[in-house]
Amino acid sequence: MVTRSIKPLVAGNWKMNGLKAELAVATEIARGYDRELKHTVDLAICPPATLLFPMTAALTGSRIATGGQDCSEQESGAFTGEVSAAMLADAGAGYAIVGHSERRTLHGETNAIVRAKAEAAQRCLLVPIVCVGETQAERAADKALAVVRKQLRGSVPDASTPATLVIAYEPVWAIGTGLTPTAADVAEMHEAIRGELGKLLGKAAAAGVRLLYGGSVKPSNAAELMNVPHVDGALVGGASLKAEDFLGIARACR
Ligand code: 13P
């Protein structure tokens, strides 16, 4: 067991899943988030934007936060289809995932765009969850650490603090595949991330920033992953759609 100085965060990324009927999953999670769990782990659910407002309402009093899955780098105006950080905040969100690999690959988001989105989130007092991670080819070429360090240098806003920034390390090849890196590989990467943040933000700030691991996290592997040094929680895709699985991952942080 590692001794934790940072309260872990388990965040669910529902991706493009969830209609009104699935609000029941959120309320079931809230029912299972008991006093002991509240003491040991923070929870957040990032539903599709259409569910943000009703989900935040459904979770009132539960101490479970909600978040957007992306936000525009623009404040407002003629940007058809985009959702601004202010809109997420207005709908009750506390977090905004930015730079998820699916956005980086499918929507061509560069580090500069991701940084602008993270800054937009921070301006609206949302905490950006900035995602980084290498592809399978980059890991095979022994470039994983260099790739992730470069993503951090390009995407993390200056002067971020533990209260205004969360990082999620999500190896692209581990997302939705059932594959996970070894505990040793996660430990090496998270230590490198902490070190790089130290250069960017100063050691004291970097020491408190929550570093989540994401990619095929499920109840059966969560305890091992959450016990890796410098892993301060999880960003969960598929398993966050089932209340029992999401709660199982939260319990693994105890
Ligand atoms: P899975 O947990 O489904 O692998 O997805 C991880 C992810 O992309 C979370 O953002």
mmCIF file of C-alpha atoms and ligand atoms in Angstrom:
data_model
loop_
_atom_site.group_PDB
_atom_site.id
_atom_site.type_symbol
_atom_site.label_atom_id
_atom_site.label_comp_id
_atom_site.label_asym_id
_atom_site.label_seq_id
_atom_site.Cartn_x
_atom_site.Cartn_y
_atom_site.Cartn_z
ATOM 1 C CA MET A 1 0.000 0.000 0.000
ATOM 2 C CA VAL A 2 1.207 3.493 -0.746
ATOM 3 C CA THR A 3 0.620 6.249 1.755
ATOM 4 C CA ARG A 4 -1.379 8.901 0.010
ATOM 5 C CA SER A 5 -0.892 12.610 0.492
ATOM 6 C CA ILE A 6 -3.222 13.364 -2.417
ATOM 7 C CA LYS A 7 -6.895 12.387 -2.247
ATOM 8 C CA PRO A 8 -7.488 10.279 -5.349
ATOM 9 C CA LEU A 9 -10.032 11.148 -8.022
ATOM 10 C CA VAL A 10 -11.914 8.562 -10.028
ATOM 11 C CA ALA A 11 -13.551 10.167 -13.047
ATOM 12 C CA GLY A 12 -15.868 8.424 -15.489
ATOM 13 C CA ASN A 13 -15.749 9.379 -19.153
ATOM 14 C CA TRP A 14 -19.005 8.238 -20.674
ATOM 15 C CA LYS A 15 -17.873 9.249 -24.173
ATOM 16 C CA MET A 16 -20.789 9.228 -26.666
ATOM 17 C CA ASN A 17 -22.947 7.006 -24.474
ATOM 18 C CA GLY A 18 -25.976 7.823 -22.381
ATOM 19 C CA LEU A 19 -29.560 8.963 -22.847
ATOM 20 C CA LYS A 20 -31.853 10.340 -20.126
ATOM 21 C CA ALA A 21 -32.610 6.803 -18.949
ATOM 22 C CA GLU A 22 -28.931 6.411 -17.956
ATOM 23 C CA LEU A 23 -29.261 9.145 -15.337
ATOM 24 C CA ALA A 24 -30.331 6.191 -13.193
ATOM 25 C CA VAL A 25 -26.739 4.911 -13.369
ATOM 26 C CA ALA A 26 -25.522 8.173 -11.843
ATOM 27 C CA THR A 27 -28.042 8.018 -9.019
ATOM 28 C CA GLU A 28 -27.081 4.394 -8.361
ATOM 29 C CA ILE A 29 -23.437 5.466 -8.122
ATOM 30 C CA ALA A 30 -24.491 8.197 -5.688
ATOM 31 C CA ARG A 31 -26.316 5.638 -3.534
ATOM 32 C CA GLY A 32 -23.182 3.487 -3.323
ATOM 33 C CA TYR A 33 -20.876 6.423 -2.566
ATOM 34 C CA ASP A 34 -20.983 5.913 1.166
ATOM 35 C CA ARG A 35 -19.395 7.873 3.976
ATOM 36 C CA GLU A 36 -16.177 5.869 3.933
ATOM 37 C CA LEU A 37 -15.755 6.218 0.170
ATOM 38 C CA LYS A 38 -16.432 9.943 0.372
ATOM 39 C CA HIS A 39 -13.633 10.172 2.873
ATOM 40 C CA THR A 40 -11.123 8.347 0.681
ATOM 41 C CA VAL A 41 -11.867 9.180 -2.931
ATOM 42 C CA ASP A 42 -13.416 11.994 -4.978
ATOM 43 C CA LEU A 43 -15.723 10.999 -7.840
ATOM 44 C CA ALA A 44 -16.686 12.737 -11.053
ATOM 45 C CA ILE A 45 -18.793 11.706 -14.026
ATOM 46 C CA CYS A 46 -18.313 13.275 -17.454
ATOM 47 C CA PRO A 47 -21.482 12.491 -19.419
ATOM 48 C CA PRO A 48 -22.287 13.713 -22.914
ATOM 49 C CA ALA A 49 -23.000 17.465 -22.901
ATOM 50 C CA THR A 50 -26.743 16.843 -23.297
ATOM 51 C CA LEU A 51 -26.848 15.124 -19.896
ATOM 52 C CA LEU A 52 -24.643 17.520 -17.983
ATOM 53 C CA PHE A 53 -27.402 19.720 -16.621
ATOM 54 C CA PRO A 54 -29.846 16.976 -15.589
ATOM 55 C CA MET A 55 -27.037 14.818 -14.198
ATOM 56 C CA THR A 56 -25.689 17.639 -12.059
ATOM 57 C CA ALA A 57 -29.233 18.160 -10.765
ATOM 58 C CA ALA A 58 -29.673 14.437 -10.108
ATOM 59 C CA LEU A 59 -26.389 14.374 -8.162
ATOM 60 C CA THR A 60 -27.186 17.375 -5.949
ATOM 61 C CA GLY A 61 -26.015 16.675 -2.426
ATOM 62 C CA SER A 62 -24.078 13.552 -3.427
ATOM 63 C CA ARG A 63 -20.669 15.263 -3.537
ATOM 64 C CA ILE A 64 -20.099 13.671 -6.946
ATOM 65 C CA ALA A 65 -18.863 16.228 -9.451
ATOM 66 C CA THR A 66 -19.694 16.330 -13.132
ATOM 67 C CA GLY A 67 -17.556 17.359 -16.068
ATOM 68 C CA GLY A 68 -17.580 17.967 -19.779
ATOM 69 C CA GLN A 69 -15.656 15.747 -22.205
ATOM 70 C CA ASP A 70 -14.218 18.667 -24.170
ATOM 71 C CA CYS A 71 -14.689 22.413 -24.398
ATOM 72 C CA SER A 72 -14.090 25.035 -27.024
ATOM 73 C CA GLU A 73 -11.018 27.234 -26.754
ATOM 74 C CA GLN A 74 -13.260 30.123 -27.837
ATOM 75 C CA GLU A 75 -15.342 32.180 -25.437
ATOM 76 C CA SER A 76 -18.515 32.466 -27.558
ATOM 77 C CA GLY A 77 -19.753 33.314 -31.016
ATOM 78 C CA ALA A 78 -20.047 31.761 -34.455
ATOM 79 C CA PHE A 79 -18.663 28.283 -33.714
ATOM 80 C CA THR A 80 -21.488 25.954 -34.708
ATOM 81 C CA GLY A 81 -21.600 22.763 -32.700
ATOM 82 C CA GLU A 82 -19.046 23.836 -30.099
ATOM 83 C CA VAL A 83 -19.676 23.991 -26.356
ATOM 84 C CA SER A 84 -17.878 26.672 -24.359
ATOM 85 C CA ALA A 85 -16.318 26.277 -20.931
ATOM 86 C CA ALA A 86 -18.776 28.846 -19.591
ATOM 87 C CA MET A 87 -21.644 26.680 -20.830
ATOM 88 C CA LEU A 88 -20.220 23.635 -19.052
ATOM 89 C CA ALA A 89 -19.820 25.632 -15.853
ATOM 90 C CA ASP A 90 -23.339 27.017 -16.238
ATOM 91 C CA ALA A 91 -24.666 23.453 -16.552
ATOM 92 C CA GLY A 92 -22.994 22.586 -13.245
ATOM 93 C CA ALA A 93 -19.709 21.018 -14.340
ATOM 94 C CA GLY A 94 -16.611 21.172 -12.182
ATOM 95 C CA TYR A 95 -14.234 19.547 -14.666
ATOM 96 C CA ALA A 96 -13.556 19.460 -18.400
ATOM 97 C CA ILE A 97 -11.602 16.663 -20.044
ATOM 98 C CA VAL A 98 -9.351 18.185 -22.722
ATOM 99 C CA GLY A 99 -7.000 16.558 -25.213
ATOM 100 C CA HIS A 100 -8.459 13.079 -24.966
ATOM 101 C CA SER A 101 -6.709 10.870 -27.527
ATOM 102 C CA GLU A 102 -9.993 10.448 -29.392
ATOM 103 C CA ARG A 103 -10.102 14.246 -29.829
ATOM 104 C CA ARG A 104 -6.411 14.437 -30.685
ATOM 105 C CA THR A 105 -6.711 11.718 -33.354
ATOM 106 C CA LEU A 106 -10.256 12.092 -34.696
ATOM 107 C CA HIS A 107 -10.382 15.895 -34.541
ATOM 108 C CA GLY A 108 -6.741 16.770 -35.136
ATOM 109 C CA GLU A 109 -6.297 18.562 -31.826
ATOM 110 C CA THR A 110 -2.715 19.711 -31.392
ATOM 111 C CA ASN A 111 -0.940 20.426 -28.113
ATOM 112 C CA ALA A 112 -1.496 24.145 -28.701
ATOM 113 C CA ILE A 113 -5.241 23.630 -29.108
ATOM 114 C CA VAL A 114 -5.370 21.428 -26.020
ATOM 115 C CA ARG A 115 -3.554 24.079 -24.007
ATOM 116 C CA ALA A 116 -5.969 26.776 -25.246
ATOM 117 C CA LYS A 117 -8.897 24.566 -24.214
ATOM 118 C CA ALA A 118 -7.365 23.938 -20.778
ATOM 119 C CA GLU A 119 -6.870 27.684 -20.348
ATOM 120 C CA ALA A 120 -10.468 28.359 -21.401
ATOM 121 C CA ALA A 121 -11.628 25.824 -18.800
ATOM 122 C CA GLN A 122 -9.491 27.425 -16.083
ATOM 123 C CA ARG A 123 -10.842 30.895 -16.900
ATOM 124 C CA CYS A 124 -14.325 29.556 -16.132
ATOM 125 C CA LEU A 125 -13.085 27.925 -12.916
ATOM 126 C CA LEU A 126 -13.382 24.422 -14.343
ATOM 127 C CA VAL A 127 -10.542 22.030 -13.610
ATOM 128 C CA PRO A 128 -9.189 20.695 -16.915
ATOM 129 C CA ILE A 129 -8.287 17.010 -16.998
ATOM 130 C CA VAL A 130 -5.496 17.193 -19.567
ATOM 131 C CA CYS A 131 -4.979 13.848 -21.303
ATOM 132 C CA VAL A 132 -1.627 12.617 -22.595
ATOM 133 C CA GLY A 133 -0.414 9.244 -23.814
ATOM 134 C CA GLU A 134 1.651 7.469 -26.425
ATOM 135 C CA THR A 135 0.584 5.182 -29.268
ATOM 136 C CA GLN A 136 1.607 1.554 -29.532
ATOM 137 C CA ALA A 137 4.172 2.414 -32.228
ATOM 138 C CA GLU A 138 5.707 5.121 -30.045
ATOM 139 C CA ARG A 139 6.020 2.721 -27.112
ATOM 140 C CA ALA A 140 7.511 0.045 -29.350
ATOM 141 C CA ALA A 141 10.071 2.610 -30.554
ATOM 142 C CA ASP A 142 10.941 3.419 -26.922
ATOM 143 C CA LYS A 143 9.608 6.944 -27.339
ATOM 144 C CA ALA A 144 6.747 6.838 -24.820
ATOM 145 C CA LEU A 145 8.403 9.041 -22.196
ATOM 146 C CA ALA A 146 9.618 11.599 -24.736
ATOM 147 C CA VAL A 147 6.199 11.795 -26.413
ATOM 148 C CA VAL A 148 4.348 12.337 -23.153
ATOM 149 C CA ARG A 149 6.871 14.920 -21.888
ATOM 150 C CA LYS A 150 6.416 16.850 -25.132
ATOM 151 C CA GLN A 151 2.608 16.685 -24.829
ATOM 152 C CA LEU A 152 2.868 18.061 -21.291
ATOM 153 C CA ARG A 153 5.162 20.910 -22.347
ATOM 154 C CA GLY A 154 2.728 21.804 -25.136
ATOM 155 C CA SER A 155 -0.625 21.313 -23.400
ATOM 156 C CA VAL A 156 -0.306 22.298 -19.742
ATOM 157 C CA PRO A 157 -1.206 25.933 -18.975
ATOM 158 C CA ASP A 158 1.478 27.977 -17.214
ATOM 159 C CA ALA A 159 0.927 28.667 -13.540
ATOM 160 C CA SER A 160 -1.439 25.712 -13.076
ATOM 161 C CA THR A 161 -1.744 24.515 -9.486
ATOM 162 C CA PRO A 162 -3.012 21.324 -7.821
ATOM 163 C CA ALA A 163 -6.389 23.056 -7.472
ATOM 164 C CA THR A 164 -6.618 24.000 -11.147
ATOM 165 C CA LEU A 165 -5.150 21.018 -13.025
ATOM 166 C CA VAL A 166 -5.522 17.248 -13.309
ATOM 167 C CA ILE A 167 -3.420 15.143 -15.680
ATOM 168 C CA ALA A 168 -4.602 11.826 -17.112
ATOM 169 C CA TYR A 169 -2.044 9.437 -18.581
ATOM 170 C CA GLU A 170 -3.896 7.296 -21.095
ATOM 171 C CA PRO A 171 -1.739 5.143 -23.360
ATOM 172 C CA VAL A 172 -3.666 5.170 -26.637
ATOM 173 C CA TRP A 173 -3.194 1.429 -27.103
ATOM 174 C CA ALA A 174 -4.769 0.701 -23.707
ATOM 175 C CA ILE A 175 -8.002 2.584 -24.382
ATOM 176 C CA GLY A 176 -10.936 0.241 -24.879
ATOM 177 C CA THR A 177 -8.664 -2.694 -25.688
ATOM 178 C CA GLY A 178 -8.489 -4.566 -22.402
ATOM 179 C CA LEU A 179 -4.711 -4.101 -22.505
ATOM 180 C CA THR A 180 -2.895 -2.260 -19.709
ATOM 181 C CA PRO A 181 0.756 -1.357 -19.214
ATOM 182 C CA THR A 182 2.635 -3.171 -16.466
ATOM 183 C CA ALA A 183 2.660 -1.560 -13.037
ATOM 184 C CA ALA A 184 6.365 -0.856 -13.591
ATOM 185 C CA ASP A 185 5.658 0.975 -16.850
ATOM 186 C CA VAL A 186 2.910 3.042 -15.219
ATOM 187 C CA ALA A 187 5.237 3.861 -12.313
ATOM 188 C CA GLU A 188 8.005 4.979 -14.677
ATOM 189 C CA MET A 189 5.624 7.147 -16.703
ATOM 190 C CA HIS A 190 3.903 8.762 -13.733
ATOM 191 C CA GLU A 191 7.235 9.568 -12.125
ATOM 192 C CA ALA A 192 8.362 11.143 -15.410
ATOM 193 C CA ILE A 193 5.121 13.156 -15.593
ATOM 194 C CA ARG A 194 5.624 14.419 -12.036
ATOM 195 C CA GLY A 195 9.185 15.382 -12.949
ATOM 196 C CA GLU A 196 8.182 17.232 -16.107
ATOM 197 C CA LEU A 197 5.421 19.093 -14.253
ATOM 198 C CA GLY A 198 8.060 20.083 -11.725
ATOM 199 C CA LYS A 199 10.005 21.809 -14.479
ATOM 200 C CA LEU A 200 6.869 23.504 -15.822
ATOM 201 C CA LEU A 201 5.081 24.497 -12.629
ATOM 202 C CA GLY A 202 7.685 24.269 -9.917
ATOM 203 C CA LYS A 203 8.269 21.293 -7.663
ATOM 204 C CA ALA A 204 5.853 22.278 -4.922
ATOM 205 C CA ALA A 205 2.899 22.698 -7.285
ATOM 206 C CA ALA A 206 3.784 19.582 -9.268
ATOM 207 C CA ALA A 207 3.860 17.488 -6.108
ATOM 208 C CA GLY A 208 0.157 18.089 -5.509
ATOM 209 C CA VAL A 209 -1.278 17.712 -9.014
ATOM 210 C CA ARG A 210 -3.463 14.634 -9.375
ATOM 211 C CA LEU A 211 -2.130 12.201 -11.968
ATOM 212 C CA LEU A 212 -4.799 9.784 -13.146
ATOM 213 C CA TYR A 213 -4.192 6.577 -15.057
ATOM 214 C CA GLY A 214 -6.675 5.703 -17.803
ATOM 215 C CA GLY A 215 -7.026 2.810 -20.243
ATOM 216 C CA SER A 216 -8.976 -0.402 -19.606
ATOM 217 C CA VAL A 217 -9.325 0.213 -15.868
ATOM 218 C CA LYS A 218 -11.816 -2.226 -14.339
ATOM 219 C CA PRO A 219 -12.584 -3.466 -10.833
ATOM 220 C CA SER A 220 -10.277 -6.481 -11.262
ATOM 221 C CA ASN A 221 -7.138 -4.459 -12.117
ATOM 222 C CA ALA A 222 -7.887 -1.208 -10.287
ATOM 223 C CA ALA A 223 -6.260 -2.054 -6.967
ATOM 224 C CA GLU A 224 -2.951 -2.915 -8.618
ATOM 225 C CA LEU A 225 -2.978 0.241 -10.755
ATOM 226 C CA MET A 226 -4.112 2.536 -7.941
ATOM 227 C CA ASN A 227 -1.277 1.309 -5.731
ATOM 228 C CA VAL A 228 1.391 2.414 -8.186
ATOM 229 C CA PRO A 229 3.353 5.396 -6.821
ATOM 230 C CA HIS A 230 2.237 8.736 -8.318
ATOM 231 C CA VAL A 231 -1.096 7.275 -9.467
ATOM 232 C CA ASP A 232 -3.723 9.472 -7.848
ATOM 233 C CA GLY A 233 -6.838 7.983 -9.352
ATOM 234 C CA ALA A 234 -8.304 6.829 -12.639
ATOM 235 C CA LEU A 235 -10.028 8.083 -15.765
ATOM 236 C CA VAL A 236 -12.459 5.310 -16.626
ATOM 237 C CA GLY A 237 -14.253 4.758 -19.918
ATOM 238 C CA GLY A 238 -16.304 1.602 -20.449
ATOM 239 C CA ALA A 239 -16.421 0.522 -16.798
ATOM 240 C CA SER A 240 -17.866 3.893 -15.761
ATOM 241 C CA LEU A 241 -21.131 3.059 -17.539
ATOM 242 C CA LYS A 242 -22.000 0.422 -14.926
ATOM 243 C CA ALA A 243 -22.550 1.666 -11.388
ATOM 244 C CA GLU A 244 -21.177 -1.466 -9.728
ATOM 245 C CA ASP A 245 -18.005 -1.445 -11.818
ATOM 246 C CA PHE A 246 -17.390 2.262 -11.276
ATOM 247 C CA LEU A 247 -17.921 1.871 -7.532
ATOM 248 C CA GLY A 248 -15.644 -1.175 -7.540
ATOM 249 C CA ILE A 249 -12.876 0.957 -9.021
ATOM 250 C CA ALA A 250 -13.544 3.688 -6.445
ATOM 251 C CA ARG A 251 -13.307 1.125 -3.630
ATOM 252 C CA ALA A 252 -9.926 -0.008 -4.992
ATOM 253 C CA CYS A 253 -8.538 3.394 -3.942
ATOM 254 C CA ARG A 254 -9.022 2.570 -0.266
HETATM 255 P P1 13P B 1 -11.607 2.567 -21.339
HETATM 256 O O1 13P B 1 -11.656 2.582 -19.833
HETATM 257 O O2 13P B 1 -12.909 2.143 -21.952
HETATM 258 O O3 13P B 1 -10.416 1.836 -21.849
HETATM 259 O O4 13P B 1 -11.442 4.093 -21.813
HETATM 260 C C1 13P B 1 -10.460 4.864 -21.213
HETATM 261 C C2 13P B 1 -10.663 6.266 -21.607
HETATM 262 O O5 13P B 1 -10.480 6.634 -22.750
HETATM 263 C C3 13P B 1 -11.116 7.211 -20.580
HETATM 264 O O6 13P B 1 -11.000 8.523 -20.997
#
